[in-house]
Coordinates of C-alpha atoms and ligand atoms in Angstrom, one line a residue:
X1 CA 175.8 302.2 93.7
X2 CA 176.8 305.0 95.3
X3 CA 174.6 308.3 95.7
X4 CA 176.6 311.2 95.8
X5 CA 174.8 313.6 98.2
X6 CA 174.3 316.0 95.5
X7 CA 172.8 314.0 93.5
X8 CA 168.5 313.3 93.4
X9 CA 167.9 310.4 94.6
X10 CA 164.4 309.2 92.6
X11 CA 162.0 305.5 93.5
X12 CA 159.9 304.6 90.7
X13 CA 157.2 302.5 91.7
X14 CA 154.9 300.6 89.0
X15 CA 152.1 298.5 89.3
X16 CA 151.9 295.0 87.9
X17 CA 150.7 294.4 84.8
X18 CA 153.0 295.6 81.0
X19 CA 151.0 298.4 80.1
X20 CA 151.8 300.2 83.4
X21 CA 155.2 298.2 84.5
X22 CA 156.6 299.2 80.8
X23 CA 156.4 302.7 80.1
X24 CA 157.3 303.1 83.8
X25 CA 161.2 301.1 83.4
X26 CA 161.2 303.2 80.3
X27 CA 160.5 306.1 82.5
X28 CA 162.9 305.5 85.3
X29 CA 165.9 304.7 83.0
X30 CA 166.6 308.0 81.5
X31 CA 166.1 309.7 84.7
X32 CA 169.3 307.3 85.3
X33 CA 170.5 309.0 81.8
X34 CA 170.3 312.8 82.8
X35 CA 171.8 312.0 85.9
X36 CA 169.3 310.7 88.4
X37 CA 170.3 307.4 91.4
X38 CA 167.6 305.4 90.8
X39 CA 165.8 302.5 92.1
X40 CA 163.0 301.0 91.3
X41 CA 161.2 298.0 93.1
X42 CA 158.8 295.8 92.1
X43 CA 158.9 291.6 92.7
X44 CA 160.8 288.7 91.6
X45 CA 159.3 287.8 88.6
X46 CA 158.5 291.6 87.4
X47 CA 162.1 292.2 87.1
X48 CA 163.4 289.3 85.1
X49 CA 161.2 291.0 82.5
X50 CA 163.0 294.3 82.2
X51 CA 166.3 293.7 84.6
X52 CA 168.9 292.9 80.9
X53 CA 168.3 296.5 80.6
X54 CA 168.8 297.6 83.7
X55 CA 171.8 295.8 84.0
X56 CA 173.0 296.8 80.5
X57 CA 172.2 301.0 82.1
X58 CA 174.3 300.3 84.9
X59 CA 177.7 298.7 83.0
X60 CA 177.1 301.9 81.0
X61 CA 177.9 303.8 84.3
X62 CA 174.7 305.5 85.3
X63 CA 172.8 304.6 88.5
X64 CA 170.4 302.2 88.8
X65 CA 169.5 299.4 90.2
X66 CA 166.1 296.9 90.7
X67 CA 165.2 296.1 94.5
X68 CA 162.6 293.5 94.8
X69 CA 160.0 292.3 97.4
X70 CA 158.6 288.8 97.8
X71 CA 155.5 288.3 96.0
X72 CA 152.9 285.8 98.0
X73 CA 152.3 283.4 95.3
X74 CA 152.6 280.6 97.6
X75 CA 150.5 282.4 100.4
X76 CA 147.5 282.6 98.2
X77 CA 147.5 279.4 96.1
X78 CA 148.9 281.0 93.2
X79 CA 150.7 279.4 90.3
X80 CA 154.6 279.8 90.5
X81 CA 155.3 283.3 89.3
X82 CA 152.2 284.6 88.5
X83 CA 153.2 288.2 89.9
X84 CA 151.7 290.4 87.0
X85 CA 148.0 291.0 86.1
X86 CA 148.9 289.3 82.4
X87 CA 149.2 286.3 84.0
X88 CA 145.4 285.7 85.6
X89 CA 144.2 282.8 83.3
X90 CA 141.0 283.0 85.0
X91 CA 138.7 285.9 87.0
X92 CA 139.9 283.5 90.1
X93 CA 143.4 284.4 89.8
X94 CA 143.1 287.8 88.9
X95 CA 141.8 288.3 91.5
X96 CA 144.4 287.3 94.1
X97 CA 147.4 288.9 91.7
X98 CA 145.1 292.0 92.7
X99 CA 145.0 291.2 96.3
X100 CA 148.4 290.0 96.3
X101 CA 149.4 293.1 94.7
X102 CA 147.3 295.5 98.1
X103 CA 150.0 292.7 100.2
X104 CA 152.9 294.8 99.4
X105 CA 152.2 297.9 101.2
X106 CA 153.7 297.2 104.4
X107 CA 156.9 295.8 102.8
X108 CA 157.5 298.9 100.2
X109 CA 157.0 301.4 102.5
X110 CA 159.9 299.8 104.7
X111 CA 161.7 299.7 101.8
X112 CA 161.1 304.1 101.2
X113 CA 162.0 303.9 104.7
X114 CA 165.7 302.6 104.6
X115 CA 166.4 304.1 101.5
X116 CA 165.2 307.8 102.1
X117 CA 164.6 309.1 98.6
X118 CA 164.2 312.4 97.3
X119 CA 161.0 311.9 95.6
X120 CA 158.7 309.1 94.4
X121 CA 158.0 308.5 91.4
X122 CA 154.6 305.8 92.1
X123 CA 151.4 304.3 89.5
X124 CA 147.9 305.5 90.1
X125 CA 147.4 302.6 91.7
X126 CA 149.1 302.7 95.0
X127 CA 146.9 306.5 96.0
X128 CA 148.8 305.3 99.6
X129 CA 151.9 306.8 98.6
X130 CA 150.9 310.0 99.0
X131 CA 150.3 309.4 102.4
X132 CA 154.4 307.7 102.4
X133 CA 156.0 311.0 100.6
X134 CA 154.5 313.3 103.2
X135 CA 155.6 311.0 105.9
X136 CA 158.9 311.3 104.6
X137 CA 158.5 314.9 103.4
X138 CA 158.9 314.8 100.3
X139 CA 157.1 315.1 96.4
X140 CA 154.7 312.1 94.8
X141 CA 154.7 312.0 91.2
X142 CA 151.5 310.6 90.3
X143 CA 152.4 308.8 86.7
X144 CA 149.4 307.3 84.6
X145 CA 150.5 306.3 81.2
X146 CA 147.5 307.0 79.7
X147 CA 146.2 309.3 77.3
X148 CA 145.7 313.8 78.5
X149 CA 142.6 313.0 76.2
X150 CA 141.4 310.2 78.7
X151 CA 141.8 312.1 81.8
X152 CA 139.7 315.2 80.1
X153 CA 136.9 312.5 79.1
X154 CA 137.0 310.8 82.2
X155 CA 136.9 314.0 84.5
X156 CA 134.5 316.0 83.1
X157 CA 131.6 312.2 82.8
X158 CA 132.2 312.0 86.3
X159 CA 131.4 315.6 86.9
X160 CA 128.3 316.2 84.5
X161 CA 127.4 312.2 84.6
X162 CA 125.7 312.9 80.8
X163 CA 125.4 309.2 80.5
X164 CA 122.4 308.7 83.3
X165 CA 120.0 311.5 81.3
X166 CA 120.6 308.7 78.1
X167 CA 117.1 306.8 77.4
X168 CA 118.9 303.7 76.3
X169 CA 122.9 302.2 76.3
X170 CA 122.9 302.4 72.9
X171 CA 122.5 306.5 72.3
X172 CA 124.4 309.1 71.9
X173 CA 125.4 311.7 74.0
X174 CA 128.4 314.5 73.4
X175 CA 130.8 314.3 76.3
X176 CA 131.2 318.1 77.8
X177 CA 134.1 320.5 78.4
X178 CA 136.8 319.4 75.2
X179 CA 137.2 321.5 72.5
X180 CA 136.0 319.1 70.4
X181 CA 132.7 317.3 69.5
X182 CA 132.9 314.1 70.7
X183 CA 130.1 311.4 70.2
X184 CA 130.2 307.8 72.9
X185 CA 126.9 305.6 73.8
X186 CA 126.7 304.6 77.6
X187 CA 127.6 301.1 77.1
X188 CA 130.7 302.6 75.7
X189 CA 131.9 303.7 79.3
X190 CA 133.7 302.1 81.6
X191 CA 132.3 299.9 84.9
X192 CA 133.8 301.7 87.6
X193 CA 131.7 305.4 86.1
X194 CA 128.9 303.9 86.2
X195 CA 128.4 301.6 89.2
X196 CA 130.2 301.0 93.2
X197 CA 132.5 298.9 93.8
X198 CA 136.1 297.6 95.3
X199 CA 137.6 299.0 91.4
X200 CA 135.5 302.2 91.4
X201 CA 136.8 303.3 95.3
X202 CA 139.6 302.6 94.2
X203 CA 140.2 304.8 91.1
X204 CA 138.2 307.4 92.7
X205 CA 141.2 307.0 95.5
X206 CA 143.5 307.2 92.5
X207 CA 142.1 310.8 90.6
X208 CA 142.0 312.1 94.2
X209 CA 145.3 311.1 95.5
X210 CA 146.0 312.8 91.7
X211 CA 145.6 316.1 93.0
X212 CA 146.8 315.8 96.3
X213 CA 150.2 314.5 94.5
X214 CA 153.2 317.3 93.4
X215 CA 152.2 316.9 90.1
X216 CA 151.5 314.0 87.3
X217 CA 154.0 312.7 85.0
X218 CA 152.4 311.9 81.6
X219 CA 153.5 309.8 79.0
X220 CA 152.2 311.7 76.0
X221 CA 154.2 314.8 74.1
X222 CA 152.2 318.0 73.5
X223 CA 152.5 317.8 69.6
X224 CA 150.0 314.9 70.4
X225 CA 147.1 316.5 72.5
X226 CA 148.4 319.6 73.4
X227 CA 144.7 321.2 73.7
X228 CA 143.8 317.8 76.0
X229 CA 147.5 319.4 78.1
X230 CA 146.4 321.9 78.7
X231 CA 142.9 321.8 79.4
X232 CA 144.4 318.5 81.6
X233 CA 146.7 321.1 83.7
X234 CA 143.5 323.8 84.4
X235 CA 140.8 321.7 85.5
X236 CA 143.2 319.2 87.5
X237 CA 144.7 322.0 88.6
X238 CA 147.7 320.8 89.8
X239 CA 151.4 320.4 87.3
X240 CA 152.2 317.9 84.3
X241 CA 155.4 316.8 83.2
X242 CA 154.2 315.2 79.2
X243 CA 157.5 313.7 78.7
X244 CA 156.6 311.3 75.9
X245 CA 156.7 308.7 73.8
X246 CA 159.6 307.0 76.8
X247 CA 159.3 303.4 74.9
X248 CA 160.8 305.2 71.6
X249 CA 163.4 307.9 74.2
X250 CA 164.4 305.1 75.7
X251 CA 164.8 302.2 73.8
X252 CA 166.5 303.2 70.9
X253 CA 168.6 300.4 70.0
X254 CA 167.7 296.8 68.2
X255 CA 168.9 295.0 71.3
X256 CA 166.7 297.3 73.5
X257 CA 163.4 296.7 71.3
X258 CA 163.8 293.0 71.4
X259 CA 164.3 291.8 75.0
X260 CA 161.8 295.3 76.1
X261 CA 158.9 293.9 78.1
X262 CA 159.9 289.9 78.5
X263 CA 162.3 287.4 79.9
X264 CA 163.2 285.2 76.9
X265 CA 165.4 286.8 74.3
X266 CA 163.7 286.7 70.7
X267 CA 166.3 286.0 69.3
X268 CA 167.0 288.5 65.9
X269 CA 166.8 285.2 63.5
X270 CA 163.7 284.0 64.4
X271 CA 161.3 282.5 61.6
X272 CA 158.6 285.8 62.3
X273 CA 161.3 288.2 61.2
X274 CA 162.7 285.7 58.7
X275 CA 158.3 286.3 57.1
X276 CA 159.1 289.3 58.1
X277 CA 161.8 290.2 56.1
X278 CA 160.1 288.3 53.0
X279 CA 157.2 290.8 53.1
X280 CA 157.5 294.2 50.8
X281 CA 157.2 297.7 52.9
X282 CA 153.9 298.4 54.4
X283 CA 152.3 295.7 52.9
X284 CA 151.6 293.9 56.7
X285 CA 149.0 294.4 59.4
X286 CA 149.6 293.7 62.6
X287 CA 147.2 292.1 65.2
X288 CA 147.2 292.6 68.8
X289 CA 145.3 293.3 71.4
X290 CA 147.5 293.7 73.9
X291 CA 149.5 292.3 77.6
X292 CA 145.9 291.1 79.1
X293 CA 143.4 290.4 76.3
X294 CA 142.0 286.9 75.9
X295 CA 139.4 286.2 73.4
X296 CA 136.5 283.1 73.0
X297 CA 137.2 281.5 70.6
X298 CA 134.4 282.2 68.5
X299 CA 136.0 285.6 68.6
X300 CA 139.2 284.1 67.0
X301 CA 137.8 282.9 64.5
X302 CA 136.0 285.9 63.3
X303 CA 139.4 287.7 63.3
X304 CA 141.0 284.1 61.4
X305 CA 138.3 284.9 58.4
X306 CA 138.1 288.5 58.4
X307 CA 141.7 288.4 57.9
X308 CA 141.8 286.0 55.3
X309 CA 138.9 287.3 53.9
X310 CA 140.5 291.0 53.6
X311 CA 143.3 289.2 51.9
X312 CA 145.6 291.2 53.4
X313 CA 149.1 289.6 55.1
X314 CA 149.3 289.6 58.9
X315 CA 151.3 288.3 61.7
X316 CA 148.9 287.8 64.8
X317 CA 149.9 287.7 68.8
X318 CA 147.8 285.8 69.8
X319 CA 146.8 284.5 73.1
X320 CA 144.3 281.8 73.8
X321 CA 141.3 282.0 76.6
X322 CA 141.2 278.4 76.9
X323 CA 142.5 275.7 75.6
X324 CA 139.5 273.9 73.8
X325 CA 140.1 270.8 72.1
X326 CA 138.0 273.4 68.3
X327 CA 139.9 275.8 69.4
X328 CA 142.9 273.8 69.3
X329 CA 141.9 271.7 65.6
X330 CA 140.7 275.7 64.0
X331 CA 143.9 276.9 65.2
X332 CA 146.0 274.1 64.0
X333 CA 144.3 274.1 60.6
X334 CA 143.9 277.9 59.9
X335 CA 148.6 278.3 60.7
X336 CA 149.1 275.7 58.5
X337 CA 147.2 277.3 56.0
X338 CA 148.4 280.5 56.2
X339 CA 151.7 278.7 56.6
X340 CA 151.5 277.6 53.1
X341 CA 149.9 280.6 51.6
X342 CA 152.7 282.8 53.0
X343 CA 149.7 285.5 53.8
X344 CA 149.5 285.0 57.9
X345 CA 151.7 285.0 60.6
X346 CA 151.0 283.9 64.5
X347 CA 153.0 284.1 66.8
X348 CA 151.6 283.0 70.4
X349 CA 151.6 284.5 73.6
X350 CA 153.7 287.3 73.4
X351 CA 155.8 289.3 70.2
X352 CA 158.4 292.1 70.7
X353 CA 156.3 295.1 70.1
X354 CA 158.5 297.2 69.6
X355 CA 160.8 295.4 66.7
X356 CA 157.5 294.7 64.9
X357 CA 156.3 298.0 64.5
X358 CA 159.4 299.7 63.4
X359 CA 160.4 297.2 60.8
X360 CA 159.5 298.5 57.3
X361 CA 156.8 295.2 56.3
X362 CA 154.8 297.1 58.9
X363 CA 151.6 299.3 57.4
X364 CA 148.9 299.1 60.1
X365 CA 148.1 298.2 63.6
X366 CA 144.8 296.7 64.5
X367 CA 144.6 297.8 68.0
X368 CA 142.4 297.5 71.2
X369 CA 144.0 301.1 71.9
X370 CA 145.5 300.3 75.1
X371 CA 148.1 304.0 75.6
X372 CA 151.2 302.2 75.4
X373 CA 150.5 300.5 71.7
X374 CA 149.4 303.9 70.2
X375 CA 152.4 305.5 71.7
X376 CA 154.6 303.3 70.6
X377 CA 152.5 302.8 67.0
X378 CA 152.4 306.7 66.7
X379 CA 156.0 306.6 67.0
X380 CA 156.5 304.0 64.2
X381 CA 154.7 306.1 61.5
X382 CA 152.1 303.1 61.7
X383 CA 148.0 304.2 61.3
X384 CA 145.5 302.0 62.7
X385 CA 142.5 299.8 62.8
X386 CA 141.2 300.6 66.5
X387 CA 139.4 298.0 68.6
X388 CA 138.9 299.0 72.4
X389 CA 138.1 296.5 74.7
X390 CA 137.6 297.8 77.9
X391 CA 139.1 300.6 80.4
X392 CA 139.8 303.8 78.9
X393 CA 140.1 301.9 74.8
X394 CA 136.8 304.1 73.9
X395 CA 138.0 307.2 74.7
X396 CA 141.7 306.3 72.7
X397 CA 139.8 305.5 70.2
X398 CA 138.4 308.7 69.9
X399 CA 141.4 310.7 70.1
X400 CA 143.1 309.0 66.6
X401 CA 139.5 308.3 64.5
X402 CA 137.9 312.0 65.1
X403 CA 140.4 314.4 66.8
X404 CA 144.1 312.7 65.2
X405 CA 142.4 311.0 62.0
X406 CA 145.2 308.4 61.8
X407 CA 142.2 305.6 62.6
X408 CA 139.8 303.2 61.6
X409 CA 136.9 302.0 64.0
X410 CA 136.2 298.3 63.4
X411 CA 132.6 299.6 64.6
X412 CA 133.6 297.7 68.4
X413 CA 130.4 298.7 70.4
X414 CA 131.0 297.7 74.5
X415 CA 133.0 298.1 77.6
X416 CA 134.1 295.1 78.8
X417 CA 137.4 293.4 80.5
X418 CA 137.9 289.8 78.5
X419 CA 136.3 288.0 81.4
X420 CA 133.2 289.4 80.7
X421 CA 133.4 289.1 76.8
X422 CA 130.9 287.3 75.4
X423 CA 129.0 286.9 71.8
X424 CA 127.5 290.1 72.3
X425 CA 129.8 292.0 72.0
X426 CA 131.4 290.0 69.3
X427 CA 132.6 292.1 65.8
X428 CA 131.7 289.9 62.6
X429 CA 134.0 288.4 60.1
X430 CA 133.2 291.3 57.6
X431 CA 133.3 293.9 59.9
X432 CA 137.0 293.3 60.4
X433 CA 137.7 292.3 56.1
X434 CA 135.7 296.2 55.9
X435 CA 138.2 297.7 58.1
X436 CA 141.2 295.9 56.8
X437 CA 141.5 296.7 53.6
X438 CA 140.1 300.6 54.2
X439 CA 143.4 300.8 55.9
X440 CA 145.2 298.6 54.3
X441 CA 144.2 299.8 50.4
X442 CA 147.0 302.8 49.9
X443 CA 144.6 304.7 47.9
X444 CA 141.8 305.3 50.6
X445 CA 144.2 305.3 53.3
X446 CA 147.2 308.1 52.0
X447 CA 145.8 311.1 53.9
X448 CA 145.9 308.4 56.7
X449 CA 149.3 307.9 56.2
X450 CA 150.0 311.0 55.4
X451 CA 149.0 312.4 59.0
X452 CA 150.3 308.9 60.8
X453 CA 154.3 310.1 59.0
X454 CA 153.9 313.8 60.5
X455 CA 152.6 312.3 64.4
X456 CA 156.3 310.2 63.9
X457 CA 158.3 313.1 62.9
X458 CA 156.9 315.1 65.5
X459 CA 156.9 311.8 68.1
X460 CA 161.3 312.1 67.2
X461 CA 161.6 316.1 67.9
X462 CA 159.9 316.3 70.8
X463 CA 162.3 313.4 72.3
X464 CA 165.4 314.8 70.4
X465 CA 167.6 318.4 72.7
X466 CA 165.3 321.5 72.5
X467 CA 161.2 319.2 71.9
X468 CA 158.9 319.7 74.2
X469 CA 159.2 316.4 76.1
X470 CA 163.2 316.7 76.3
X471 CA 162.2 319.8 77.8
X472 CA 160.0 318.9 79.8
X473 CA 162.1 316.4 81.2
X474 CA 164.8 318.6 82.2
X475 CA 162.4 321.3 84.0
X476 CA 161.2 318.5 86.3
X477 CA 164.7 317.3 87.3
X478 CA 165.6 320.9 88.0
X479 CA 163.1 321.7 89.8
X480 CA 162.5 318.8 92.0
X481 CA 167.4 319.6 91.9
X482 CA 166.3 323.1 93.6
X483 CA 163.7 321.0 96.7
X484 CA 166.3 319.0 97.3
X485 CA 168.8 321.5 97.2
X486 CA 166.5 323.7 99.9
X487 CA 165.6 321.5 101.8
X488 CA 168.7 320.7 102.5
X489 CA 169.6 324.6 103.1
X490 CA 166.7 324.4 105.6
X491 CA 168.8 321.7 107.1
X492 CA 171.0 323.2 107.6
X493 CA 170.3 326.9 109.2
X494 CA 167.9 324.7 111.7
X495 CA 171.2 323.0 112.8
X496 CA 172.6 326.9 113.2
Ligands
LIG1 N1 153.3 294.3 75.0 C1 154.3 293.7 74.1 N2 154.4 292.1 73.4 C2 152.9 291.6 73.4 C3 151.7 292.5 74.4 C4 152.7 293.7 74.2 O1 155.1 293.5 74.1 O2 152.1 290.6 72.7 C5 153.6 295.5 75.7 C6 153.6 296.5 74.2 O3 154.8 297.1 73.6 C7 153.1 298.3 75.2 C8 152.9 297.1 76.3 O4 152.6 295.5 76.7 O5 154.3 298.9 75.4 C9 151.1 297.0 76.7 O6 150.4 297.9 76.8 P1 149.1 299.0 76.1 O7 148.8 300.1 77.1 O8 149.0 298.9 75.4 O9 147.5 297.3 76.1 P2 147.4 296.6 78.3 O10 148.2 295.5 77.7 O11 147.9 297.9 79.2 O12 145.8 296.4 77.6

């Protein structure tokens, strides 16, 4: 791949988890589509999950390629191919993968030196890249696929610490500094905000590196949360470009939706697709807890009963936490029963989410409120049952339910990563069934559906020529080109 001397040369460095990797690869592909020479740096197993899309872009004439570095799997005693947080089946494996990523700093930096880019676009979890960019004399863009709403909420909570003045973990407090009255409890806050440990150090470094970066590249769009976009810019005092929803912008074709983010091809004529095709429009609920979460068996049983009690059609992506014998038998029987009644379909481990969300039979999603799943649902006009689990997902729930009013809360109470989920944080079958009936019952959800459709329309316009995300990306690329040109002019003047 030969880069013309005037062409912008940009490196993208995604973190190794689907919620970070997918939106960054989408954004990298958009840069290439608008004339940038792009290199995505990652590891071998991660590259396999998106290489089809890169090859197809390259064959269409775009300057885009992947550069891989080896992941220290053998050195850490990890199973072959375990190079992504989604491969973590236990706290021990997750810890090793996390550590393995930190070992890649040296090889990554060597590649930056070799490739001499004009700009680095790096994930928030690589705060050290601010220094790498400074050494190369180029801008670093901080990439974070999260809502402006969550960023503002985190900012004001860490600044004012309202949760430290409460009498109990379940007492409600209002988040200071926001344009809406948003109430939370201490239990719903991320652990790193409340305790000091290795992870809180990393998050603090990440936020500190953000304000030393050239600017933020954000996967959101003005029409969705404009108030919070402005608040984010004014509180952080840095430049910010909202260029989302990148999933809908980069993956317009059916084939791209099928293969996005996974190495196995989901045949277009698979059984689940026939099942979906047999259902009426907007009659099926899609149930997914994202790429990382593995639920305890007792919670899986509650979900199964809750869905059955609701009487609604559903398609559920299930990932088991463990293979205990009772769990296996329960699921086998449940799956067979659902097949007989044609009420439900279970997809194991991984689903082509973009394809499913955009299928006309889908009328709602149960989501863990990961930001990518939210944007993908918004783009497809699909309203949500909100079931936040960890990280900033409880803030995202507030945005969906209290501000945008396109979500029905299931009643999750505690912020916990799946590795520490116990029976105390479980949601019961009655609560699940109640939320499903409220969202999927056509009369109860008329307004929610109208608003979801309206936002889907706005999400399509924003990425068309003249739309706000489109303009934002074009302005950013122009600015980066001007920076490159003035740097070249400075060099020429120095020589003279
Ligand atoms: N995803 C998918 N199939 C699955 C599970 C997840 O395609 O079975 C994709 C989903 O479309 C999204 C990403 O993985 O792009 C998950 O990111 P999100 O922010 O929603 O949640 P996380 O996995 O980071 O908790």
